[in-house]
Structure formats: C-alpha cells, structure tokens
Short mmCIF file of N, CA and C in Angstrom, two decimals:
data_model
loop_
_atom_site.label_atom_id
_atom_site.label_comp_id
_atom_site.label_asym_id
_atom_site.label_seq_id
_atom_site.Cartn_x
_atom_site.Cartn_y
_atom_site.Cartn_z
N UNK Z 331 52.71 -15.43 -4.59
CA UNK Z 331 52.69 -14.12 -4.36
C UNK Z 331 52.23 -13.43 -5.59
N UNK Z 332 52.89 -13.72 -6.83
CA UNK Z 332 52.57 -13.19 -7.96
C UNK Z 332 51.14 -13.38 -8.43
N UNK Z 333 50.63 -14.67 -8.28
CA UNK Z 333 49.30 -15.02 -8.39
C UNK Z 333 48.33 -14.13 -7.77
N UNK Z 334 48.55 -13.76 -6.42
CA UNK Z 334 47.77 -13.08 -5.60
C UNK Z 334 47.75 -11.47 -6.19
N UNK Z 335 48.78 -11.13 -6.61
CA UNK Z 335 48.91 -9.76 -7.11
C UNK Z 335 48.06 -9.70 -8.43
N UNK Z 336 48.17 -10.71 -9.29
CA UNK Z 336 47.45 -10.57 -10.53
C UNK Z 336 45.98 -10.74 -10.24
N UNK Z 337 45.43 -11.55 -9.28
CA UNK Z 337 44.17 -11.65 -8.93
C UNK Z 337 43.75 -10.28 -8.35
N UNK Z 338 44.33 -9.57 -7.59
CA UNK Z 338 44.05 -8.26 -7.13
C UNK Z 338 43.98 -7.32 -8.30
N UNK Z 339 44.83 -7.33 -9.09
CA UNK Z 339 44.79 -6.36 -10.35
C UNK Z 339 43.46 -6.74 -11.05
N UNK Z 340 43.21 -7.96 -11.37
CA UNK Z 340 42.11 -8.35 -12.03
C UNK Z 340 40.73 -7.85 -11.32
N UNK Z 341 40.76 -7.93 -10.02
CA UNK Z 341 39.59 -7.45 -9.23
C UNK Z 341 39.42 -5.92 -9.49
N UNK Z 342 40.57 -5.26 -9.27
CA UNK Z 342 40.49 -3.84 -9.46
C UNK Z 342 40.11 -3.42 -10.89
N UNK Z 343 40.64 -4.08 -11.89
CA UNK Z 343 40.11 -3.83 -13.33
C UNK Z 343 38.66 -4.03 -13.45
N UNK Z 344 38.09 -5.12 -12.86
CA UNK Z 344 36.70 -5.40 -12.95
C UNK Z 344 35.90 -4.42 -12.32
N UNK Z 345 36.30 -3.97 -11.04
CA UNK Z 345 35.58 -2.92 -10.40
C UNK Z 345 35.57 -1.58 -11.17
N UNK Z 346 36.68 -1.25 -11.92
CA UNK Z 346 36.78 -0.06 -12.68
C UNK Z 346 35.91 -0.11 -13.85
N UNK Z 347 35.79 -1.29 -14.51
CA UNK Z 347 34.95 -1.51 -15.63
C UNK Z 347 33.47 -1.39 -15.18
N UNK Z 348 33.13 -1.85 -14.04
CA UNK Z 348 31.75 -1.88 -13.58
C UNK Z 348 31.47 -0.44 -13.39
N UNK Z 349 32.35 0.36 -12.64
CA UNK Z 349 32.07 1.87 -12.45
C UNK Z 349 31.94 2.71 -13.72
N UNK Z 350 32.75 2.29 -14.74
CA UNK Z 350 32.67 2.94 -15.88
C UNK Z 350 31.28 2.82 -16.64
N UNK Z 351 30.88 1.49 -16.60
CA UNK Z 351 29.57 1.17 -17.15
C UNK Z 351 28.41 1.74 -16.40
N UNK Z 352 28.44 1.85 -15.10
CA UNK Z 352 27.39 2.41 -14.32
C UNK Z 352 27.40 3.87 -14.54
N UNK Z 353 28.51 4.51 -14.79
CA UNK Z 353 28.59 6.03 -15.14
C UNK Z 353 28.26 6.32 -16.51
N UNK Z 354 27.87 5.33 -17.31
CA UNK Z 354 27.28 5.61 -18.60
C UNK Z 354 28.38 5.47 -19.70
N UNK Z 355 29.56 4.89 -19.39
CA UNK Z 355 30.55 4.50 -20.29
C UNK Z 355 30.14 3.54 -21.29
N UNK Z 356 30.32 3.75 -22.49
CA UNK Z 356 29.93 2.73 -23.60
C UNK Z 356 31.16 2.40 -24.52
N UNK Z 357 31.55 1.07 -24.40
CA UNK Z 357 32.63 0.51 -25.07
C UNK Z 357 32.03 0.29 -26.53
N UNK Z 358 30.89 0.34 -26.86
CA UNK Z 358 30.39 -0.06 -28.07
C UNK Z 358 30.51 1.06 -29.20
N UNK Z 359 31.09 2.19 -28.83
CA UNK Z 359 31.22 3.33 -29.63
C UNK Z 359 32.41 3.27 -30.53
N UNK Z 360 33.29 2.22 -30.38
CA UNK Z 360 34.41 1.87 -31.01
C UNK Z 360 34.04 1.37 -32.55
N UNK Z 361 35.07 1.09 -33.22
CA UNK Z 361 34.94 0.54 -34.61
C UNK Z 361 34.31 -0.95 -34.61
N UNK Z 362 33.74 -1.36 -35.65
CA UNK Z 362 33.24 -2.75 -35.86
C UNK Z 362 34.42 -3.62 -35.65
N UNK Z 363 34.15 -4.95 -35.14
CA UNK Z 363 35.06 -5.97 -35.00
C UNK Z 363 34.74 -7.19 -35.65
N UNK Z 364 35.68 -7.88 -36.30
CA UNK Z 364 35.42 -9.21 -36.74
C UNK Z 364 35.37 -10.20 -35.54
N UNK Z 365 34.46 -11.05 -35.33
CA UNK Z 365 34.23 -12.00 -34.25
C UNK Z 365 35.63 -12.74 -33.93
N UNK Z 366 36.20 -13.18 -35.00
CA UNK Z 366 37.58 -13.98 -34.84
C UNK Z 366 38.50 -13.21 -34.07
N UNK Z 367 38.58 -11.93 -34.29
CA UNK Z 367 39.63 -11.14 -33.60
C UNK Z 367 39.41 -10.95 -32.00
N UNK Z 368 38.09 -11.15 -31.75
CA UNK Z 368 37.77 -11.10 -30.19
C UNK Z 368 37.61 -12.38 -29.62
N UNK Z 369 37.45 -13.48 -30.40
CA UNK Z 369 37.14 -14.70 -29.85
C UNK Z 369 38.48 -15.51 -29.61
N UNK Z 370 39.45 -15.29 -30.55
CA UNK Z 370 40.77 -16.09 -30.42
C UNK Z 370 41.50 -15.76 -29.20
N UNK Z 371 41.69 -14.47 -28.79
CA UNK Z 371 42.26 -14.47 -27.33
C UNK Z 371 41.63 -15.10 -26.28
N UNK Z 372 40.27 -14.99 -26.17
CA UNK Z 372 39.52 -15.63 -25.20
C UNK Z 372 39.74 -17.16 -25.27
N UNK Z 373 39.77 -17.65 -26.36
CA UNK Z 373 39.89 -19.05 -26.60
C UNK Z 373 41.29 -19.60 -25.90
N UNK Z 374 42.25 -18.74 -26.32
CA UNK Z 374 43.62 -19.12 -25.78
C UNK Z 374 43.71 -19.13 -24.26
N UNK Z 375 43.18 -18.02 -23.62
CA UNK Z 375 43.12 -18.07 -22.16
C UNK Z 375 42.34 -19.22 -21.54
N UNK Z 376 41.14 -19.43 -22.22
CA UNK Z 376 40.29 -20.42 -21.68
C UNK Z 376 40.92 -21.87 -21.85
N UNK Z 377 41.62 -21.99 -22.91
CA UNK Z 377 42.30 -23.41 -23.06
C UNK Z 377 43.43 -23.60 -22.07
N UNK Z 378 44.11 -22.56 -21.66
CA UNK Z 378 45.20 -22.48 -20.70
C UNK Z 378 44.53 -22.85 -19.28
N UNK Z 379 43.49 -22.20 -18.99
CA UNK Z 379 42.67 -22.49 -17.79
C UNK Z 379 42.13 -23.81 -17.60
N UNK Z 380 41.69 -24.42 -18.82
CA UNK Z 380 41.02 -25.72 -18.76
C UNK Z 380 41.88 -26.87 -18.66
N UNK Z 381 43.18 -26.60 -18.92
CA UNK Z 381 44.26 -27.80 -18.81
C UNK Z 381 43.98 -28.77 -19.80
N UNK Z 382 43.66 -29.93 -19.27
CA UNK Z 382 43.41 -31.13 -20.28
C UNK Z 382 42.05 -31.16 -20.79
N UNK Z 383 41.18 -30.32 -20.43
CA UNK Z 383 39.80 -30.21 -20.89
C UNK Z 383 39.79 -29.83 -22.32
N UNK Z 384 38.54 -29.84 -22.95
CA UNK Z 384 38.44 -29.45 -24.46
C UNK Z 384 37.60 -28.15 -24.42
N UNK Z 385 37.95 -27.52 -25.46
CA UNK Z 385 37.04 -26.30 -25.76
C UNK Z 385 36.87 -26.19 -27.25
N UNK Z 386 35.64 -26.58 -27.62
CA UNK Z 386 35.27 -26.66 -29.08
C UNK Z 386 34.52 -25.58 -29.49
N UNK Z 387 34.78 -25.21 -30.74
CA UNK Z 387 34.30 -23.93 -31.43
C UNK Z 387 33.49 -24.34 -32.62
N UNK Z 388 32.34 -23.79 -32.81
CA UNK Z 388 31.48 -24.11 -34.00
C UNK Z 388 30.89 -22.92 -34.59
N UNK Z 389 30.72 -22.76 -35.81
CA UNK Z 389 30.05 -21.63 -36.44
C UNK Z 389 31.12 -20.64 -37.20
N UNK Z 390 30.49 -19.74 -37.98
CA UNK Z 390 31.31 -18.67 -38.66
C UNK Z 390 31.96 -17.70 -37.83
N UNK Z 391 33.21 -17.42 -38.04
CA UNK Z 391 33.95 -16.40 -37.20
C UNK Z 391 34.31 -15.25 -38.02
N UNK Z 392 33.90 -15.18 -39.37
CA UNK Z 392 34.04 -14.06 -40.23
C UNK Z 392 33.03 -13.05 -40.14
N UNK Z 393 32.04 -13.07 -39.26
CA UNK Z 393 30.97 -12.24 -39.03
C UNK Z 393 31.55 -10.78 -38.32
N UNK Z 394 30.87 -9.80 -38.56
CA UNK Z 394 31.32 -8.35 -38.02
C UNK Z 394 30.19 -7.98 -37.17
N UNK Z 395 30.64 -7.55 -35.93
CA UNK Z 395 29.79 -6.93 -35.00
C UNK Z 395 30.04 -5.52 -34.64
N UNK Z 396 29.02 -4.74 -34.20
CA UNK Z 396 29.29 -3.41 -33.65
C UNK Z 396 30.08 -3.52 -32.21
N UNK Z 397 30.97 -2.64 -32.07
CA UNK Z 397 31.56 -2.72 -30.68
C UNK Z 397 33.02 -2.66 -30.71
N UNK Z 398 33.50 -3.04 -29.59
CA UNK Z 398 35.02 -3.08 -29.50
C UNK Z 398 35.67 -4.34 -29.08
N UNK Z 399 36.74 -4.84 -29.69
CA UNK Z 399 37.28 -6.16 -29.47
C UNK Z 399 37.48 -6.43 -27.98
N UNK Z 400 38.17 -5.41 -27.29
CA UNK Z 400 38.40 -5.70 -25.94
C UNK Z 400 37.18 -6.04 -25.04
N UNK Z 401 36.08 -5.37 -25.31
CA UNK Z 401 34.83 -5.65 -24.56
C UNK Z 401 34.37 -6.96 -24.80
N UNK Z 402 34.39 -7.36 -26.09
CA UNK Z 402 33.79 -8.69 -26.41
C UNK Z 402 34.67 -9.80 -25.88
N UNK Z 403 36.02 -9.52 -25.94
CA UNK Z 403 36.81 -10.50 -25.40
C UNK Z 403 36.74 -10.69 -23.95
N UNK Z 404 36.38 -9.58 -23.22
CA UNK Z 404 36.26 -9.59 -21.72
C UNK Z 404 34.93 -10.41 -21.42
N UNK Z 405 33.99 -10.18 -22.20
CA UNK Z 405 32.67 -10.91 -22.05
C UNK Z 405 32.95 -12.50 -22.11
N UNK Z 406 33.59 -12.83 -23.20
CA UNK Z 406 33.93 -14.27 -23.43
C UNK Z 406 34.84 -14.79 -22.37
N UNK Z 407 35.92 -14.01 -21.96
CA UNK Z 407 36.83 -14.48 -20.85
C UNK Z 407 35.93 -14.92 -19.54
N UNK Z 408 34.93 -13.90 -19.18
CA UNK Z 408 34.20 -14.19 -18.04
C UNK Z 408 33.20 -15.49 -18.27
N UNK Z 409 32.73 -15.59 -19.31
CA UNK Z 409 31.85 -16.63 -19.56
C UNK Z 409 32.59 -18.13 -19.57
N UNK Z 410 33.65 -18.09 -20.22
CA UNK Z 410 34.61 -19.28 -20.29
C UNK Z 410 35.12 -19.56 -18.87
N UNK Z 411 35.52 -18.48 -18.16
CA UNK Z 411 36.10 -18.86 -16.81
C UNK Z 411 34.96 -19.52 -15.95
N UNK Z 412 33.74 -19.07 -16.08
CA UNK Z 412 32.67 -19.58 -15.25
C UNK Z 412 32.41 -21.16 -15.71
N UNK Z 413 32.39 -21.31 -16.99
CA UNK Z 413 32.11 -22.54 -17.45
C UNK Z 413 33.21 -23.50 -16.93
N UNK Z 414 34.41 -23.09 -16.98
CA UNK Z 414 35.49 -23.92 -16.53
C UNK Z 414 35.39 -24.22 -14.88
N UNK Z 415 35.05 -23.17 -14.24
CA UNK Z 415 34.88 -23.26 -12.76
C UNK Z 415 33.94 -24.32 -12.31
N UNK Z 416 32.70 -24.31 -13.06
CA UNK Z 416 31.62 -25.17 -12.69
C UNK Z 416 31.59 -26.56 -13.43
N UNK Z 417 32.54 -26.79 -14.18
CA UNK Z 417 32.56 -28.00 -15.02
C UNK Z 417 33.41 -29.19 -14.27
N UNK Z 418 32.97 -30.45 -14.35
CA UNK Z 418 33.64 -31.42 -13.82
C UNK Z 418 35.04 -31.66 -14.75
N UNK Z 419 36.00 -32.22 -14.13
CA UNK Z 419 37.28 -32.51 -14.88
C UNK Z 419 37.12 -33.82 -15.56
N UNK Z 420 37.67 -33.99 -16.75
CA UNK Z 420 38.21 -32.83 -17.60
C UNK Z 420 36.95 -32.19 -18.24
N UNK Z 421 37.11 -30.82 -18.24
CA UNK Z 421 35.88 -30.09 -18.59
C UNK Z 421 35.75 -30.05 -20.13
N UNK Z 422 34.52 -29.95 -20.63
CA UNK Z 422 34.11 -29.94 -21.98
C UNK Z 422 33.35 -28.70 -22.14
N UNK Z 423 33.90 -27.69 -22.77
CA UNK Z 423 33.07 -26.33 -23.02
C UNK Z 423 33.13 -26.21 -24.52
N UNK Z 424 31.88 -25.58 -24.94
CA UNK Z 424 31.66 -25.30 -26.45
C UNK Z 424 31.33 -23.90 -26.60
N UNK Z 425 31.70 -23.24 -27.62
CA UNK Z 425 31.19 -21.94 -28.06
C UNK Z 425 30.68 -22.25 -29.50
N UNK Z 426 29.54 -21.97 -29.58
CA UNK Z 426 28.67 -22.02 -30.75
C UNK Z 426 28.22 -20.47 -31.33
N UNK Z 427 28.65 -20.33 -32.49
CA UNK Z 427 28.35 -19.05 -33.11
C UNK Z 427 27.24 -19.26 -34.14
N UNK Z 428 26.13 -18.54 -34.17
CA UNK Z 428 25.09 -18.83 -35.11
C UNK Z 428 24.51 -17.40 -35.43
N UNK Z 429 24.58 -17.10 -36.80
CA UNK Z 429 23.82 -15.82 -37.22
C UNK Z 429 22.41 -16.14 -37.09
N UNK Z 430 21.79 -15.09 -36.66
CA UNK Z 430 20.24 -14.99 -36.42
C UNK Z 430 19.70 -13.61 -37.02
N UNK Z 431 19.44 -13.64 -38.36
CA UNK Z 431 19.00 -12.42 -38.95
C UNK Z 431 19.98 -11.24 -38.78
N UNK Z 432 19.63 -10.09 -38.32
CA UNK Z 432 20.60 -9.00 -38.00
C UNK Z 432 21.46 -9.06 -36.86
N UNK Z 433 21.54 -10.33 -36.20
CA UNK Z 433 22.08 -10.52 -34.93
C UNK Z 433 23.07 -11.71 -35.19
N UNK Z 434 23.95 -11.85 -34.07
CA UNK Z 434 24.63 -13.17 -34.01
C UNK Z 434 24.50 -13.72 -32.56
N UNK Z 435 24.40 -15.02 -32.46
CA UNK Z 435 24.23 -15.62 -31.16
C UNK Z 435 25.55 -16.32 -30.88
N UNK Z 436 26.12 -16.03 -29.64
CA UNK Z 436 27.32 -16.77 -29.22
C UNK Z 436 26.97 -17.52 -27.94
N UNK Z 437 27.00 -18.89 -27.93
CA UNK Z 437 26.56 -19.68 -26.84
C UNK Z 437 27.72 -20.28 -26.20
N UNK Z 438 28.07 -20.01 -24.93
CA UNK Z 438 29.00 -20.75 -24.21
C UNK Z 438 28.17 -21.87 -23.50
N UNK Z 439 28.63 -23.11 -23.62
CA UNK Z 439 27.95 -24.19 -23.14
C UNK Z 439 28.96 -25.21 -22.32
N UNK Z 440 28.45 -25.59 -21.17
CA UNK Z 440 29.30 -26.49 -20.38
C UNK Z 440 28.50 -27.74 -19.91
N UNK Z 441 29.08 -28.63 -19.24
CA UNK Z 441 28.43 -29.86 -18.75
C UNK Z 441 28.52 -29.96 -17.19
N UNK Z 442 28.51 -28.76 -16.61
CA UNK Z 442 28.45 -28.67 -15.15
C UNK Z 442 27.03 -28.91 -14.57
N UNK Z 443 26.77 -28.48 -13.42
CA UNK Z 443 25.51 -28.68 -12.76
C UNK Z 443 24.27 -27.95 -13.42
N UNK Z 444 24.51 -26.97 -14.19
CA UNK Z 444 23.48 -26.25 -14.93
C UNK Z 444 22.98 -25.10 -13.89
N UNK Z 445 21.84 -24.58 -14.35
CA UNK Z 445 21.29 -23.38 -13.40
C UNK Z 445 19.86 -23.77 -12.79
N UNK Z 446 19.44 -24.89 -13.02
CA UNK Z 446 18.13 -25.40 -12.55
C UNK Z 446 18.17 -25.01 -10.93
N UNK Z 447 17.02 -24.54 -10.47
CA UNK Z 447 16.79 -24.28 -9.18
C UNK Z 447 17.44 -23.11 -8.55
N UNK Z 448 18.10 -22.40 -9.49
CA UNK Z 448 18.67 -21.11 -8.86
C UNK Z 448 18.02 -19.92 -9.54
N UNK Z 449 18.06 -18.83 -8.83
CA UNK Z 449 17.63 -17.45 -9.37
C UNK Z 449 18.53 -17.01 -10.47
N UNK Z 450 18.30 -17.24 -11.74
CA UNK Z 450 19.18 -17.00 -12.78
C UNK Z 450 19.55 -15.35 -12.84
N UNK Z 451 18.58 -14.59 -12.56
CA UNK Z 451 18.78 -13.14 -12.72
C UNK Z 451 19.77 -12.71 -11.52
N UNK Z 452 19.66 -13.39 -10.38
CA UNK Z 452 20.61 -13.08 -9.30
C UNK Z 452 22.09 -13.26 -9.73
N UNK Z 453 22.34 -14.27 -10.57
CA UNK Z 453 23.62 -14.57 -10.99
C UNK Z 453 24.37 -13.22 -11.69
N UNK Z 454 23.51 -12.35 -12.25
CA UNK Z 454 24.07 -11.10 -12.86
C UNK Z 454 24.05 -9.95 -12.01
N UNK Z 455 23.81 -10.17 -10.71
CA UNK Z 455 23.87 -9.08 -9.75
C UNK Z 455 25.39 -8.90 -9.10
N UNK Z 456 25.77 -7.75 -8.90
CA UNK Z 456 27.18 -7.70 -8.29
C UNK Z 456 27.36 -8.61 -7.07
N UNK Z 457 28.54 -9.13 -6.92
CA UNK Z 457 29.04 -10.00 -5.93
C UNK Z 457 28.25 -11.24 -5.57
N UNK Z 458 27.24 -11.64 -6.49
CA UNK Z 458 26.46 -12.91 -6.33
C UNK Z 458 27.36 -14.01 -7.02
N UNK Z 459 27.45 -15.17 -6.25
CA UNK Z 459 28.13 -16.26 -6.90
C UNK Z 459 27.11 -17.46 -6.90
N UNK Z 460 27.33 -18.36 -7.91
CA UNK Z 460 26.43 -19.49 -7.96
C UNK Z 460 26.75 -20.40 -6.81
N UNK Z 461 25.65 -21.21 -6.32
CA UNK Z 461 25.78 -22.07 -5.34
C UNK Z 461 26.33 -23.47 -5.59
N UNK Z 462 26.37 -23.80 -6.93
CA UNK Z 462 26.88 -25.10 -7.31
C UNK Z 462 28.21 -25.26 -6.89
N UNK Z 463 28.73 -26.50 -6.75
CA UNK Z 463 30.07 -26.74 -6.44
C UNK Z 463 31.06 -26.42 -7.56
N UNK Z 464 32.24 -25.80 -7.12
CA UNK Z 464 33.24 -25.47 -8.05
C UNK Z 464 34.09 -26.69 -8.35
N UNK Z 465 34.46 -26.77 -9.56
CA UNK Z 465 35.44 -27.81 -9.86
C UNK Z 465 36.82 -27.42 -10.40
N UNK Z 466 36.80 -26.04 -10.75
CA UNK Z 466 37.96 -25.52 -11.24
C UNK Z 466 38.70 -24.62 -10.23
N UNK Z 467 39.33 -23.51 -10.64
CA UNK Z 467 40.02 -22.74 -9.76
C UNK Z 467 39.07 -21.88 -8.81
N UNK Z 468 39.62 -21.52 -7.64
CA UNK Z 468 38.78 -20.93 -6.60
C UNK Z 468 37.80 -19.93 -7.15
N UNK Z 469 36.72 -19.77 -6.58
CA UNK Z 469 35.56 -19.02 -6.97
C UNK Z 469 36.00 -17.45 -7.39
N UNK Z 470 35.35 -16.91 -8.08
CA UNK Z 470 35.68 -15.65 -8.58
C UNK Z 470 35.10 -14.42 -7.54
N UNK Z 471 35.15 -13.21 -8.03
CA UNK Z 471 34.54 -12.07 -7.20
C UNK Z 471 33.24 -11.98 -7.12
N UNK Z 472 32.42 -12.66 -8.08
CA UNK Z 472 30.96 -12.31 -8.09
C UNK Z 472 30.78 -11.19 -8.94
N UNK Z 473 31.63 -10.72 -9.72
CA UNK Z 473 31.42 -9.63 -10.53
C UNK Z 473 31.40 -9.94 -12.06
N UNK Z 474 31.99 -11.09 -12.45
CA UNK Z 474 32.19 -11.42 -13.86
C UNK Z 474 30.98 -11.38 -14.70
N UNK Z 475 29.85 -11.98 -14.19
CA UNK Z 475 28.63 -12.06 -15.06
C UNK Z 475 28.10 -10.58 -15.08
N UNK Z 476 28.14 -9.90 -13.92
CA UNK Z 476 27.76 -8.54 -13.90
C UNK Z 476 28.28 -7.74 -14.94
N UNK Z 477 29.57 -7.69 -15.02
CA UNK Z 477 30.21 -6.89 -15.96
C UNK Z 477 30.00 -7.51 -17.40
N UNK Z 478 29.88 -8.77 -17.62
CA UNK Z 478 29.62 -9.32 -18.92
C UNK Z 478 28.18 -8.82 -19.50
N UNK Z 479 27.23 -8.89 -18.57
CA UNK Z 479 25.83 -8.52 -19.01
C UNK Z 479 25.89 -7.06 -19.46
N UNK Z 480 26.52 -6.17 -18.48
CA UNK Z 480 26.45 -4.75 -18.76
C UNK Z 480 27.29 -4.24 -20.01
N UNK Z 481 28.39 -5.05 -20.31
CA UNK Z 481 29.14 -4.86 -21.50
C UNK Z 481 28.32 -5.26 -22.68
N UNK Z 482 27.56 -6.35 -22.60
CA UNK Z 482 26.82 -6.85 -23.66
C UNK Z 482 25.62 -5.67 -23.99
N UNK Z 483 24.98 -5.13 -22.86
CA UNK Z 483 24.12 -4.15 -23.26
C UNK Z 483 24.61 -2.87 -23.83
N UNK Z 484 25.93 -2.57 -23.37
CA UNK Z 484 26.65 -1.37 -23.96
C UNK Z 484 26.94 -1.49 -25.46
N UNK Z 485 27.16 -2.77 -25.93
CA UNK Z 485 27.38 -3.15 -27.24
C UNK Z 485 26.13 -3.34 -28.05
N UNK Z 486 24.99 -2.99 -27.43
CA UNK Z 486 23.70 -3.18 -28.15
C UNK Z 486 23.14 -4.58 -28.07
N UNK Z 487 23.81 -5.45 -27.12
CA UNK Z 487 23.26 -6.80 -27.22
C UNK Z 487 22.59 -7.24 -25.84
N UNK Z 488 22.57 -8.61 -25.59
CA UNK Z 488 21.98 -9.20 -24.41
C UNK Z 488 22.72 -10.44 -23.99
N UNK Z 489 22.67 -10.65 -22.67
CA UNK Z 489 23.24 -11.95 -22.23
C UNK Z 489 22.26 -12.53 -21.17
N UNK Z 490 21.96 -13.81 -21.48
CA UNK Z 490 21.14 -14.61 -20.56
C UNK Z 490 21.70 -15.87 -20.32
N UNK Z 491 21.21 -16.46 -19.15
CA UNK Z 491 21.76 -17.83 -18.69
C UNK Z 491 20.59 -18.85 -18.81
N UNK Z 492 20.78 -19.94 -19.39
CA UNK Z 492 19.82 -21.02 -19.53
C UNK Z 492 20.30 -22.41 -19.05
N UNK Z 493 19.46 -23.28 -18.89
CA UNK Z 493 19.93 -24.67 -18.65
C UNK Z 493 20.18 -25.27 -19.97
N UNK Z 494 21.17 -26.04 -19.99
CA UNK Z 494 21.51 -26.68 -21.47
C UNK Z 494 20.86 -27.90 -21.42
N UNK Z 495 20.21 -28.26 -22.57
CA UNK Z 495 19.58 -29.60 -22.96
C UNK Z 495 20.51 -30.60 -22.85
N UNK Z 496 20.16 -31.58 -21.86
CA UNK Z 496 21.08 -32.68 -21.71
C UNK Z 496 22.01 -32.56 -20.42
N UNK Z 497 21.93 -31.40 -19.85
CA UNK Z 497 22.66 -31.05 -18.62
C UNK Z 497 23.69 -30.08 -18.85
N UNK Z 498 23.84 -29.21 -17.85
CA UNK Z 498 24.97 -28.05 -17.94
C UNK Z 498 24.25 -26.76 -18.11
N UNK Z 499 25.06 -25.76 -18.33
CA UNK Z 499 24.55 -24.36 -18.43
C UNK Z 499 24.85 -23.92 -19.89
N UNK Z 500 24.07 -22.91 -20.40
CA UNK Z 500 24.30 -22.12 -21.56
C UNK Z 500 24.20 -20.76 -21.29
N UNK Z 501 25.19 -19.95 -21.50
CA UNK Z 501 25.10 -18.45 -21.46
C UNK Z 501 25.23 -17.97 -22.95
N UNK Z 502 24.03 -17.29 -23.27
CA UNK Z 502 23.70 -16.89 -24.61
C UNK Z 502 23.99 -15.36 -24.68
N UNK Z 503 24.91 -15.06 -25.52
CA UNK Z 503 25.19 -13.69 -25.90
C UNK Z 503 24.65 -13.42 -27.30
N UNK Z 504 23.84 -12.30 -27.33
CA UNK Z 504 23.40 -11.97 -28.76
C UNK Z 504 23.94 -10.46 -29.02
N UNK Z 505 24.43 -10.24 -30.06
CA UNK Z 505 24.95 -9.04 -30.61
C UNK Z 505 24.49 -8.54 -31.98
N UNK Z 506 24.41 -7.20 -32.23
CA UNK Z 506 24.04 -6.82 -33.51
C UNK Z 506 25.01 -7.06 -34.54
N UNK Z 507 24.76 -7.58 -35.72
CA UNK Z 507 25.80 -7.62 -36.75
C UNK Z 507 25.84 -6.23 -37.53
N UNK Z 508 26.87 -6.06 -38.24
CA UNK Z 508 27.20 -4.81 -38.96
C UNK Z 508 27.92 -5.08 -40.14
N UNK Z 509 27.75 -4.25 -41.21
CA UNK Z 509 28.48 -4.51 -42.51
C UNK Z 509 29.68 -3.67 -42.46
N UNK Z 510 29.76 -2.55 -41.58
CA UNK Z 510 30.99 -1.67 -41.48
C UNK Z 510 32.16 -2.35 -40.93
N UNK Z 511 33.32 -2.11 -41.33
CA UNK Z 511 34.57 -2.73 -40.95
C UNK Z 511 35.54 -1.80 -40.61
#
C-alpha cells in the first residue's frame, strides 16, 4: 500500500513539474551548482534501485553548471531509472562526465537493448514508453524523459538519446558551465 501511495505521489509531482515547465517555469534561474551536489543524491537512489548491479562514475565532479541542484538531480534520477528498467540483471550503468568547451556532457550509459529501430524523438513525448522489454521495476508513467528533456532545456542545455557503441543506450545531457558559485 505504501509503495502505491509513493508511486501516485511521484506521478503527481511529475505532472506538476511538466505543467510548470509548459507554463514557462524555469528552474535554471537559481544559483549555480557543483555537479557533485546534484549527482550524489541521484547515484544513491540509482544504486538502491539497481540492487546487485553496478553504477560506475567517471570524470570530474568539481565542475559548476548554471541551474538548480534539484532540477539536475531530477533529470539524472529519470535517466538512471530508465537505464535500470531496460538493463538485464545484474545491470551495469555508467555516468560519464566530460567537459566540452563551455559545456559539460553527462552520459548515462546502459547495456540494455538500445534504441535501434525506435523513433527516438517519440521517447521524449508525454506518455510514450519504449517498446523494449523491461528488466527492472514495472514500467514508468511515460513522463520521465519528457520532464528530463524540458528541465534540460530550462537549464540552458539539451538531452538526446543515442545507441551505445557495443550495445545499449546512451542518454546525453549537455549543460552550460559557469564560473559563478
């Protein structure tokens, strides 16, 4: 019963986030955030969801991006949840952080079925779910990637889905770096 209540609350929160973004709300107007402050809570949640699987982290975490910590954590939570959901057990998820000029690239990589053959842009539309077999917890609401992409845009960034070389999926988030803290 408690699990169902939490799932309903999460769905309501997601719908409210989506409505705020569609109405022009911009989480990116907050103070700058150090990547580590946004990544660590998402990593803890993902490791709990992944169970015996592994979640590897690579790259510098001392970079500072424009935006707000909660929005960035929400994006990563959604990307990790999808990677875990579509990965065979035990899942192997990676987060690679790479500076790229005045931006930073965060890539969430898995070894699931990848995106080949699907309409990748449709994955970012509300209520759309991937057609590949789920390996993890029951399917989501079909709003996670929609909210993640819109949050990325509000933070001045972008989010795309790609096939991972060697199999699996890669969701690439790019955000502007800043020197302000």
